[in-house]
Coordinates of C-alpha atoms in Angstrom, one line a residue:
X1 CA 31.2 13.2 -29.0
X2 CA 34.1 11.0 -27.9
X3 CA 33.4 7.3 -27.9
X4 CA 35.0 4.8 -25.4
X5 CA 35.9 1.2 -26.2
X6 CA 35.6 -2.0 -24.4
X7 CA 38.7 -3.0 -22.3
X8 CA 39.0 -6.7 -21.5
X9 CA 40.5 -8.0 -18.2
X10 CA 41.5 -11.7 -18.1
X11 CA 43.1 -12.0 -14.7
X12 CA 40.4 -12.9 -12.2
X13 CA 40.4 -12.4 -8.4
X14 CA 40.7 -15.4 -6.2
X15 CA 37.3 -14.8 -4.5
X16 CA 34.7 -16.8 -6.4
X17 CA 30.9 -16.5 -6.0
X18 CA 29.1 -19.8 -5.5
X19 CA 27.3 -20.9 -8.7
X20 CA 23.9 -21.0 -7.1
X21 CA 22.3 -18.9 -4.4
X22 CA 21.1 -22.1 -2.8
X23 CA 24.6 -22.5 -1.3
X24 CA 24.2 -19.4 0.8
X25 CA 23.4 -19.7 4.5
X26 CA 21.5 -17.0 6.4
X27 CA 23.8 -14.2 7.5
X28 CA 24.3 -12.7 10.9
X29 CA 21.7 -10.2 12.0
X30 CA 21.5 -7.1 14.2
X31 CA 18.0 -6.4 15.4
X32 CA 16.8 -3.0 16.6
X33 CA 13.1 -2.4 17.3
X34 CA 11.1 -3.4 14.2
X35 CA 14.1 -3.6 12.0
X36 CA 16.7 -6.2 11.3
X37 CA 20.1 -5.6 9.6
X38 CA 21.6 -8.5 7.7
X39 CA 25.4 -8.7 7.3
X40 CA 26.4 -9.0 3.6
X41 CA 30.2 -9.5 3.6
X42 CA 30.2 -13.1 4.9
X43 CA 31.8 -16.4 4.1
X44 CA 30.2 -19.3 2.3
X45 CA 28.7 -20.5 5.6
X46 CA 27.1 -17.1 6.2
X47 CA 29.4 -16.1 9.0
X48 CA 31.4 -13.0 9.6
X49 CA 35.0 -12.9 8.2
X50 CA 37.1 -11.7 11.0
X51 CA 39.7 -9.0 10.1
X52 CA 38.2 -8.0 6.8
X53 CA 36.9 -4.6 6.0
X54 CA 34.3 -3.1 3.6
X55 CA 32.7 0.3 3.1
X56 CA 31.1 2.6 0.5
X57 CA 28.2 0.1 0.0
X58 CA 25.8 0.4 -3.0
X59 CA 22.6 -1.5 -3.8
X60 CA 20.4 -2.4 -6.7
X61 CA 17.2 -4.5 -6.8
X62 CA 15.9 -6.5 -9.7
X63 CA 12.6 -4.9 -10.8
X64 CA 11.4 -8.2 -12.3
X65 CA 12.3 -10.2 -9.1
X66 CA 12.5 -7.9 -6.0
X67 CA 13.9 -10.8 -3.9
X68 CA 17.1 -10.6 -6.1
X69 CA 19.2 -7.9 -4.5
X70 CA 22.8 -7.1 -5.4
X71 CA 25.2 -5.0 -3.2
X72 CA 28.7 -3.8 -3.9
X73 CA 31.4 -2.3 -1.7
X74 CA 35.1 -1.5 -1.4
X75 CA 36.4 -4.9 -0.3
X76 CA 39.8 -4.5 1.5
X77 CA 42.3 -7.4 1.2
X78 CA 42.1 -9.4 4.4
X79 CA 45.9 -9.9 4.3
X80 CA 46.3 -6.1 4.9
X81 CA 48.2 -5.5 1.7
X82 CA 46.2 -2.3 1.2
X83 CA 44.6 -3.6 -2.1
X84 CA 40.9 -2.9 -2.5
X85 CA 38.6 -5.1 -4.6
X86 CA 35.2 -4.4 -6.1
X87 CA 33.3 -6.7 -3.7
X88 CA 29.7 -7.7 -4.4
X89 CA 27.0 -9.8 -2.7
X90 CA 24.0 -11.4 -4.2
X91 CA 20.8 -12.4 -2.5
X92 CA 17.8 -14.3 -4.0
X93 CA 15.7 -14.3 -0.8
X94 CA 15.2 -10.7 -0.2
X95 CA 18.5 -10.1 1.7
X96 CA 18.3 -12.9 4.3
X97 CA 21.3 -14.7 2.9
X98 CA 24.2 -13.6 0.7
X99 CA 26.8 -15.1 -1.6
X100 CA 29.9 -12.9 -2.2
X101 CA 32.5 -12.4 -4.9
X102 CA 34.9 -9.8 -6.3
X103 CA 35.1 -8.2 -9.7
X104 CA 38.0 -9.2 -12.0
X105 CA 41.1 -7.1 -11.4
X106 CA 44.6 -6.7 -12.8
X107 CA 47.6 -7.3 -10.4
X108 CA 48.1 -4.4 -8.0
X109 CA 44.9 -2.7 -9.2
X110 CA 42.8 -1.1 -6.6
X111 CA 39.0 -0.9 -7.2
X112 CA 37.0 1.8 -5.4
X113 CA 33.9 4.0 -5.6
X114 CA 31.5 1.1 -6.4
X115 CA 28.0 2.0 -7.8
X116 CA 25.3 -0.5 -8.7
X117 CA 22.3 0.1 -11.0
X118 CA 19.8 -2.1 -12.8
X119 CA 17.8 -1.6 -15.9
X120 CA 14.1 -2.3 -16.5
X121 CA 14.9 -5.8 -17.9
X122 CA 16.7 -6.8 -14.7
X123 CA 20.3 -6.5 -16.0
X124 CA 22.7 -5.3 -13.3
X125 CA 25.5 -2.8 -13.9
X126 CA 28.5 -2.4 -11.6
X127 CA 30.5 0.8 -12.0
X128 CA 33.9 0.8 -10.4
X129 CA 36.9 3.1 -10.4
X130 CA 40.3 1.5 -10.8
X131 CA 43.7 2.9 -9.6
X132 CA 47.1 1.3 -9.9
X133 CA 48.2 -0.8 -12.9
X134 CA 45.3 0.6 -15.0
X135 CA 43.3 3.7 -14.1
X136 CA 39.8 4.6 -15.0
X137 CA 36.1 3.9 -14.4
X138 CA 34.6 0.9 -16.0
X139 CA 31.2 -0.8 -16.0
X140 CA 30.6 -4.5 -15.6
X141 CA 27.3 -6.1 -16.6
X142 CA 25.4 -9.1 -15.3
X143 CA 22.5 -10.7 -17.0
X144 CA 22.0 -13.5 -14.5
X145 CA 21.1 -11.6 -11.3
X146 CA 24.6 -10.7 -10.3
X147 CA 26.1 -14.2 -10.3
X148 CA 28.5 -13.6 -13.2
X149 CA 29.8 -10.4 -14.8
X150 CA 31.0 -9.4 -18.2
X151 CA 34.3 -7.9 -19.2
X152 CA 34.5 -4.2 -18.1
X153 CA 33.7 -1.4 -20.5
X154 CA 35.9 1.7 -20.0
X155 CA 34.3 5.1 -19.2
X156 CA 36.7 7.8 -17.9
X157 CA 39.3 8.7 -15.4
X158 CA 38.0 10.5 -12.4
X159 CA 36.7 10.2 -8.8
X160 CA 33.4 9.9 -6.9
X161 CA 31.4 8.6 -9.8
X162 CA 27.7 7.8 -10.0
X163 CA 25.6 6.0 -12.5
X164 CA 21.8 6.0 -13.3
X165 CA 19.7 4.3 -15.9
X166 CA 16.5 5.6 -17.4
X167 CA 13.6 3.3 -16.4
X168 CA 10.7 5.7 -17.4
X169 CA 9.2 3.3 -20.1
X170 CA 9.5 6.2 -22.6
X171 CA 11.6 6.5 -25.7
X172 CA 14.8 7.2 -23.6
X173 CA 14.4 4.0 -21.5
X174 CA 17.7 2.1 -21.1
X175 CA 20.0 5.1 -21.6
X176 CA 22.8 4.9 -19.0
X177 CA 24.2 8.2 -17.5
X178 CA 27.3 8.8 -15.4
X179 CA 28.9 11.8 -13.7
X180 CA 32.1 12.2 -11.6
X181 CA 34.4 14.7 -10.1
X182 CA 38.0 15.6 -11.0
X183 CA 40.8 13.3 -9.8
X184 CA 43.8 15.3 -8.9
X185 CA 45.4 18.0 -11.2
X186 CA 47.2 15.8 -13.7
X187 CA 45.7 13.8 -16.6
X188 CA 47.4 11.0 -18.6
X189 CA 46.5 12.9 -21.8
X190 CA 47.3 16.7 -21.6
X191 CA 45.0 17.3 -24.6
X192 CA 42.0 15.6 -23.0
X193 CA 39.5 17.9 -21.2
X194 CA 37.1 15.8 -19.1
X195 CA 33.4 16.6 -19.4
X196 CA 32.4 15.0 -16.1
X197 CA 29.3 13.5 -17.8
X198 CA 29.0 10.5 -20.1
X199 CA 26.2 8.3 -21.4
X200 CA 25.6 5.0 -23.2
X201 CA 22.7 4.6 -25.7
X202 CA 23.5 1.0 -26.7
X203 CA 23.0 -0.9 -23.4
X204 CA 26.5 -0.2 -22.0
X205 CA 28.5 -1.5 -25.0
X206 CA 30.1 2.0 -25.4
X207 CA 30.0 5.4 -23.8
X208 CA 30.2 8.9 -25.3
X209 CA 31.1 12.2 -23.7
X210 CA 29.2 15.4 -24.7
X211 CA 30.9 18.2 -26.7
X212 CA 30.9 20.5 -23.6
X213 CA 31.7 19.9 -20.0
X214 CA 29.3 20.4 -17.1
X215 CA 28.8 24.1 -16.3
X216 CA 30.4 23.9 -12.9
X217 CA 34.2 23.3 -13.3
X218 CA 34.8 21.8 -9.8
X219 CA 31.6 19.9 -9.4
X220 CA 31.2 16.7 -7.4
X221 CA 29.8 14.7 -4.5
X222 CA 26.3 14.4 -6.2
X223 CA 23.8 11.9 -7.6
X224 CA 21.8 11.6 -10.8
X225 CA 18.0 11.4 -11.0
X226 CA 15.7 10.8 -14.0
X227 CA 12.5 12.8 -14.5
X228 CA 9.3 11.0 -15.6
X229 CA 9.7 12.3 -19.1
X230 CA 13.4 11.4 -19.2
X231 CA 15.1 14.7 -18.4
X232 CA 18.3 14.2 -16.5
X233 CA 19.0 16.0 -13.1
X234 CA 22.3 16.0 -11.2
X235 CA 22.9 17.3 -7.7
X236 CA 26.3 18.2 -6.2
X237 CA 28.5 20.9 -4.8
X238 CA 30.9 23.4 -6.2
X239 CA 34.1 22.1 -4.6
X240 CA 35.9 25.4 -4.8
X241 CA 37.0 26.0 -1.3
X242 CA 35.4 29.1 0.3
X243 CA 37.2 28.9 3.6
X244 CA 38.3 26.4 6.2
X245 CA 36.9 26.0 9.7
X246 CA 37.0 23.4 12.5
X247 CA 34.9 21.0 10.5
X248 CA 37.1 21.0 7.4
X249 CA 36.9 22.6 4.0
X250 CA 33.8 24.8 3.3
X251 CA 32.7 24.4 -0.3
X252 CA 31.1 27.1 -2.5
X253 CA 27.5 26.0 -2.7
X254 CA 25.0 23.3 -3.6
X255 CA 23.8 23.0 -7.2
X256 CA 21.1 21.5 -9.3
X257 CA 22.0 20.7 -12.9
X258 CA 19.4 19.9 -15.6
X259 CA 19.5 18.5 -19.1
X260 CA 16.5 18.3 -21.4
X261 CA 18.4 16.8 -24.3
X262 CA 20.6 14.1 -22.8
X263 CA 17.7 11.8 -23.4
X264 CA 18.0 12.4 -27.2
X265 CA 20.6 10.0 -28.7
X266 CA 21.1 12.3 -31.6
X267 CA 22.0 15.4 -29.4
X268 CA 25.1 16.2 -27.5
X269 CA 24.0 16.6 -23.9
X270 CA 24.0 20.1 -22.4
X271 CA 23.2 21.2 -18.9
X272 CA 22.0 24.3 -17.1
X273 CA 23.1 25.0 -13.5
X274 CA 21.2 26.6 -10.7
X275 CA 22.6 27.3 -7.2
X276 CA 20.2 25.9 -4.5
X277 CA 20.2 27.3 -1.0
X278 CA 20.3 24.3 1.3
X279 CA 20.3 26.5 4.4
X280 CA 23.9 25.9 5.2
X281 CA 27.4 25.1 3.9
X282 CA 28.7 21.9 2.5
X283 CA 31.8 20.8 4.4
X284 CA 34.5 18.2 3.7
X285 CA 36.0 16.5 6.7
X286 CA 39.7 16.5 6.2
X287 CA 41.7 15.9 9.3
X288 CA 42.2 13.0 11.7
X289 CA 43.1 15.5 14.4
X290 CA 39.7 17.0 14.6
X291 CA 36.8 15.6 16.6
X292 CA 34.8 14.4 13.7
X293 CA 32.7 11.2 13.0
X294 CA 34.5 10.4 9.7
X295 CA 38.0 11.9 9.6
X296 CA 39.5 12.0 6.1
X297 CA 36.2 11.0 4.6
X298 CA 33.3 12.9 3.1
X299 CA 30.1 13.4 5.0
X300 CA 28.1 11.9 2.1
X301 CA 26.7 13.0 -1.3
X302 CA 24.1 15.6 -2.1
X303 CA 21.0 13.4 -2.6
X304 CA 18.4 14.0 -5.3
X305 CA 15.2 12.0 -6.1
X306 CA 12.2 12.5 -8.3
X307 CA 8.6 11.4 -7.9
X308 CA 7.8 8.9 -10.7
X309 CA 4.2 8.2 -9.6
X310 CA 1.1 9.0 -11.6
X311 CA -0.3 10.9 -8.7
X312 CA -0.5 14.6 -8.0
X313 CA 3.2 14.8 -6.9
X314 CA 4.5 13.3 -10.1
X315 CA 7.7 15.1 -11.2
X316 CA 8.4 16.7 -7.8
X317 CA 12.2 17.0 -7.3
X318 CA 13.7 16.6 -3.8
X319 CA 17.3 17.2 -2.5
X320 CA 18.8 16.2 0.8
X321 CA 22.2 17.3 2.2
X322 CA 24.2 17.5 5.3
X323 CA 25.0 21.2 6.0
X324 CA 26.9 23.2 8.6
X325 CA 25.4 26.6 9.7
X326 CA 26.6 29.4 7.5
X327 CA 27.9 31.1 10.7
X328 CA 29.1 28.0 12.4
X329 CA 31.4 28.5 15.4
X330 CA 33.3 26.0 17.4
X331 CA 31.1 24.7 20.3
X332 CA 27.8 25.0 18.4
X333 CA 25.7 22.5 16.5
X334 CA 28.0 21.3 13.6
X335 CA 26.0 19.4 11.0
X336 CA 22.2 19.1 10.3
X337 CA 20.2 17.3 7.6
X338 CA 18.4 19.8 5.3
X339 CA 15.7 19.1 2.7
X340 CA 14.4 21.2 -0.2
X341 CA 11.8 20.6 -2.9
X342 CA 10.8 21.8 -6.3
X343 CA 7.4 21.4 -7.9
X344 CA 8.2 23.2 -11.2
X345 CA 11.0 21.1 -12.7
X346 CA 13.8 22.8 -10.7
X347 CA 13.0 26.4 -11.6
X348 CA 12.3 27.3 -8.0
X349 CA 13.1 25.7 -4.7
X350 CA 11.5 25.7 -1.2
X351 CA 13.1 27.1 1.9
X352 CA 15.4 24.5 3.4
X353 CA 13.9 22.4 6.1
X354 CA 15.8 20.8 9.0
X355 CA 14.8 17.1 9.2
X356 CA 16.7 16.0 12.3
X357 CA 14.5 16.9 15.3
X358 CA 17.1 16.7 18.0
X359 CA 18.1 19.6 20.2
X360 CA 21.1 21.5 18.8
X361 CA 24.3 20.2 20.4
X362 CA 28.0 20.6 19.8
X363 CA 28.3 16.8 19.5
X364 CA 25.3 16.2 17.2
X365 CA 26.5 15.4 13.7
X366 CA 23.9 14.3 11.1
X367 CA 25.8 13.0 8.1
X368 CA 25.8 10.4 5.2
X369 CA 22.3 11.5 3.9
X370 CA 20.2 8.9 2.0
X371 CA 17.0 9.8 0.1
X372 CA 14.4 7.9 -2.0
X373 CA 10.9 8.4 -3.4
X374 CA 8.5 5.4 -3.5
X375 CA 6.1 4.7 -6.3
X376 CA 3.3 5.8 -4.0
X377 CA 5.0 9.2 -3.5
X378 CA 6.3 8.5 0.1
X379 CA 9.7 10.1 0.6
X380 CA 12.2 8.2 2.8
X381 CA 15.2 10.0 4.4
X382 CA 17.9 8.2 6.4
X383 CA 21.2 9.4 7.8
X384 CA 24.0 8.7 10.3
X385 CA 23.4 10.5 13.6
X386 CA 25.6 11.0 16.7
X387 CA 22.9 12.5 18.9
X388 CA 23.1 9.5 21.3
X389 CA 26.9 9.3 21.5
X390 CA 28.2 9.1 25.0
X391 CA 31.5 9.3 26.9
X392 CA 34.3 11.7 26.3
X393 CA 34.2 11.1 22.5
X394 CA 30.5 11.1 21.6
X395 CA 31.2 12.2 18.0
X396 CA 32.6 8.7 17.4
X397 CA 29.2 7.0 18.0
X398 CA 26.6 7.0 15.3
X399 CA 23.4 5.2 14.5
X400 CA 21.0 5.4 11.6
X401 CA 17.9 7.6 11.9
X402 CA 14.8 7.5 9.7
X403 CA 12.0 10.0 8.8
X404 CA 9.4 9.9 6.0
X405 CA 6.9 12.2 4.4
X406 CA 3.5 11.4 2.7
X407 CA 2.8 14.9 1.5
X408 CA 5.7 15.8 -0.7
X409 CA 8.0 16.8 2.0
X410 CA 5.8 19.5 3.6
X411 CA 5.7 17.5 6.9
X412 CA 7.8 14.6 8.2
X413 CA 7.4 11.8 10.7
X414 CA 9.2 11.9 14.0
X415 CA 12.8 10.9 13.7
X416 CA 13.3 7.2 14.6
X417 CA 16.5 5.3 15.3
X418 CA 16.7 2.1 13.2
X419 CA 20.0 0.6 14.2
X420 CA 22.0 0.3 17.5
X421 CA 24.8 2.8 18.1
X422 CA 28.2 1.9 16.6
X423 CA 31.7 3.4 16.7
X424 CA 32.6 4.9 13.4
X425 CA 36.3 5.2 14.4
X426 CA 36.8 1.4 14.4
X427 CA 39.2 -0.1 13.6
X428 CA 41.8 2.2 15.1
X429 CA 45.6 2.3 15.6
X430 CA 47.5 3.4 18.7
X431 CA 49.9 6.2 17.7
X432 CA 52.0 7.8 20.5
X433 CA 49.6 6.3 23.1
X434 CA 46.5 7.7 21.5
X435 CA 43.8 6.1 19.3
X436 CA 43.9 7.1 15.7
X437 CA 41.2 6.0 13.2
X438 CA 42.7 3.5 10.8
X439 CA 40.4 4.4 7.9
X440 CA 37.4 6.5 7.0
X441 CA 33.9 4.9 6.8
X442 CA 34.0 5.5 3.1
X443 CA 32.3 8.5 1.5
X444 CA 28.7 7.4 1.0
X445 CA 25.9 4.9 1.5
X446 CA 22.7 4.3 -0.5
X447 CA 19.0 3.9 -0.1
X448 CA 16.3 2.7 -2.5
X449 CA 12.5 3.1 -1.9
X450 CA 9.7 0.8 -2.8
X451 CA 5.9 1.1 -2.0
X452 CA 6.3 -0.6 1.4
X453 CA 9.5 0.9 2.7
X454 CA 13.2 1.4 1.9
X455 CA 16.2 -0.8 1.3
X456 CA 19.5 0.5 2.7
X457 CA 23.2 -0.5 2.1
X458 CA 25.3 0.8 4.9
X459 CA 28.6 0.3 6.8
X460 CA 28.8 -0.3 10.6
X461 CA 31.2 -1.7 13.1
X462 CA 29.1 -4.1 15.2
X463 CA 31.9 -6.7 14.9
X464 CA 34.7 -4.2 15.8
X465 CA 35.5 -3.8 12.1
X466 CA 33.9 -2.2 9.1
X467 CA 31.3 -4.5 7.7
X468 CA 28.5 -4.1 5.1
X469 CA 24.8 -4.5 6.0
X470 CA 21.5 -4.7 4.2
X471 CA 18.5 -3.2 6.0
X472 CA 14.8 -3.0 5.0
X473 CA 12.9 -0.3 6.9
X474 CA 9.3 0.9 6.6
X475 CA 6.8 3.2 8.3
X476 CA 5.6 1.3 11.4
X477 CA 3.6 3.7 13.6
X478 CA 2.0 0.9 15.7
X479 CA 5.3 -1.1 16.1
X480 CA 3.8 -4.3 14.8
X481 CA 6.9 -5.0 12.6
X482 CA 4.8 -4.6 9.5
X483 CA 4.8 -1.7 7.0
X484 CA 1.9 0.7 7.6
X485 CA 1.3 0.4 3.9
X486 CA 0.6 -3.4 4.3
X487 CA -1.4 -2.8 7.4
X488 CA -3.8 -0.7 5.4
X489 CA -3.7 -2.8 2.3
X490 CA -4.4 -6.0 4.2
X491 CA -7.0 -4.2 6.3
X492 CA -5.3 -4.9 9.5
X493 CA -5.8 -1.2 10.2
X494 CA -8.1 1.4 8.7
X495 CA -7.2 4.6 7.0
X496 CA -10.5 6.4 6.9
X497 CA -8.9 9.8 6.2
X498 CA -6.8 8.3 3.4
X499 CA -3.5 9.9 4.5
X500 CA -1.5 6.6 4.5
X501 CA -1.3 6.5 8.3
X502 CA -3.2 3.8 10.1
X503 CA -6.1 5.3 12.0
X504 CA -5.0 3.5 15.2
X505 CA -1.9 5.8 15.2
X506 CA -3.9 9.1 15.0
X507 CA -6.0 11.1 17.3
X508 CA -9.1 11.0 15.1
X509 CA -12.7 9.8 15.4
X510 CA -13.5 6.8 13.2
X511 CA -17.2 6.2 12.3
X512 CA -18.4 2.9 13.7
X513 CA -15.7 2.7 16.3
X514 CA -17.5 2.2 19.6
X515 CA -14.7 1.2 22.0
X516 CA -12.4 4.1 20.9
X517 CA -9.5 2.1 19.6
X518 CA -9.9 3.7 16.1
X519 CA -10.5 0.2 14.6
X520 CA -14.0 -1.0 13.6
X521 CA -14.2 -4.7 14.3
X522 CA -16.4 -7.4 15.9
X523 CA -15.9 -5.9 19.3
X524 CA -17.6 -2.7 18.1
X525 CA -20.4 -4.7 16.4
X526 CA -21.0 -6.5 19.7
X527 CA -21.3 -3.2 21.6
X528 CA -23.8 -1.9 19.1
X529 CA -25.9 -5.1 19.1
X530 CA -26.0 -5.1 22.9
X531 CA -28.2 -2.0 22.8
X532 CA -30.2 -3.0 19.7
X533 CA -33.7 -1.3 19.5
X534 CA -32.9 1.2 22.2
X535 CA -33.0 5.0 21.9
X536 CA -29.7 6.8 21.2
X537 CA -28.2 8.7 24.1
X538 CA -28.1 11.8 22.0
X539 CA -27.1 13.3 18.7
X540 CA -23.5 12.2 19.1
X541 CA -24.1 8.6 20.1
X542 CA -21.5 6.7 18.0
X543 CA -23.9 3.7 17.8
X544 CA -26.6 5.6 16.0
X545 CA -24.9 5.7 12.6
X546 CA -27.9 6.8 10.6
X547 CA -28.8 9.5 13.2
X548 CA -32.5 8.5 13.4
X549 CA -32.5 8.5 17.2
X550 CA -32.6 4.7 17.5
X551 CA -29.8 2.1 17.6
X552 CA -31.1 -0.8 15.5
X553 CA -30.1 -3.4 12.9
X554 CA -29.9 -0.7 10.2
X555 CA -27.0 0.8 12.2
X556 CA -25.4 -2.7 12.6
X557 CA -25.5 -3.3 8.8
X558 CA -24.0 0.1 8.1
X559 CA -21.3 -0.6 10.8
X560 CA -20.2 -3.9 9.1
X561 CA -19.5 -1.9 5.9
X562 CA -17.2 0.4 7.9
X563 CA -15.2 -2.5 9.4
X564 CA -11.5 -1.8 9.0
X565 CA -10.6 -5.5 9.1
X566 CA -11.7 -8.3 6.8
X567 CA -15.0 -9.8 8.0
X568 CA -14.8 -7.5 11.0
X569 CA -12.2 -9.7 12.6
X570 CA -10.8 -8.6 16.0

């Protein structure tokens, strides 16, 4: 296995992070329904920086202190020199306020494709591709919550990289894995054959490639997931072009890669590959002349996530991707969000399910998929969606949509918009009297799930420019701006059928509920006591809980045990 070495960079950027998070002021917000997006790329006063630009956001959350969130993004030079920095933002108050900085860089060096990860001990890792005066992917490490970063450790030369760290609490915990796609057709060393996979078994001090490359030669635009026992999974597409259509380049299929020995430090990692039918083609948007939401940009990565819970769905594997119909024709629905699942370690996969519930339309693009699995097995899916675009160019106007599943992806909640609409073609230039998008919205975004909801890093143009936002979303069926999980845990709503959905949101009968609001509280107790010691009206009288034909104190005592709120509060 080939071993990489540490590369030290001594020339720092001029953007310095404040030494303490206490200096950060609350950032601008964009509210939509129950959810609030907080702008991340702000100045020291917490205000928007006019004229700057950022995209391809990534996020990591400290497992030892969930209020400590770090985000990264492509930070474009505000002086319009074209130079891109590895921008980052740090929050110690759960995303309400942010302090910003930039990774060290050599002169004229462009940093791109940022990816953040964190290990079980709360150490953050920032992977960044560099182009210009020195090429290659490197990883920076922070042991103080993202305030300061180490010198970079070199990994490889490539494109569209991703990084994941084993946090399974097993023997392989702490191993760092990366994958990437090819970058062009030339390499600085003609004798070097890239393997498109690399790992570190010493906490990021060095990285080693396996003896053999990944089994799909032109593989990319995927993610990495770790199974509960430490097996390594990679999602992606075969980028061999199958054909071209009005959406762009049609790729040659979605794939699931699996390694059972990458977790063994003494073995050279090897992978098997399986083609997965996602119910449609993967398409790469390539032209600024087409009516597309993200010209010259990707539509997002193929998402993969694994259930790490100790429940019955432990080990389930899920994949989410944007797809075009196999027989797509101009004028028909272009892109949908499709989901598949495997319950046997990736040996077999379900039939693809369409998650977006809008009516098919020629202007309805679902793109930039995001996927996560919570410790309580809830699956969160979010994507960019143009279904509500208006005017003569509706494809330019997207907003984020959310759906979740409590049963391993067999059924999903109704799609819900979680941001306002924004124009993904901003900023734009005027060329020959027509608007032309100045730059793509990047190639991806990211989502992380926790027990209560999901944390999203995304790009939007609410200020007329590309800015980076942090958004915490959660199931909220009763629109009380509190996660349904907390509603149930705090007994603000009952869950008598134990399906994770508050009873008040379902059309069910709740024992002890007299007034029909599917909560059992003091109002229901009062209604029962008002007819104390009177005969029941029949076998189905909800006040006669013990079914003895009389409403009495025995029923009241039983009812108080059924209260869905502490002390039967209203």
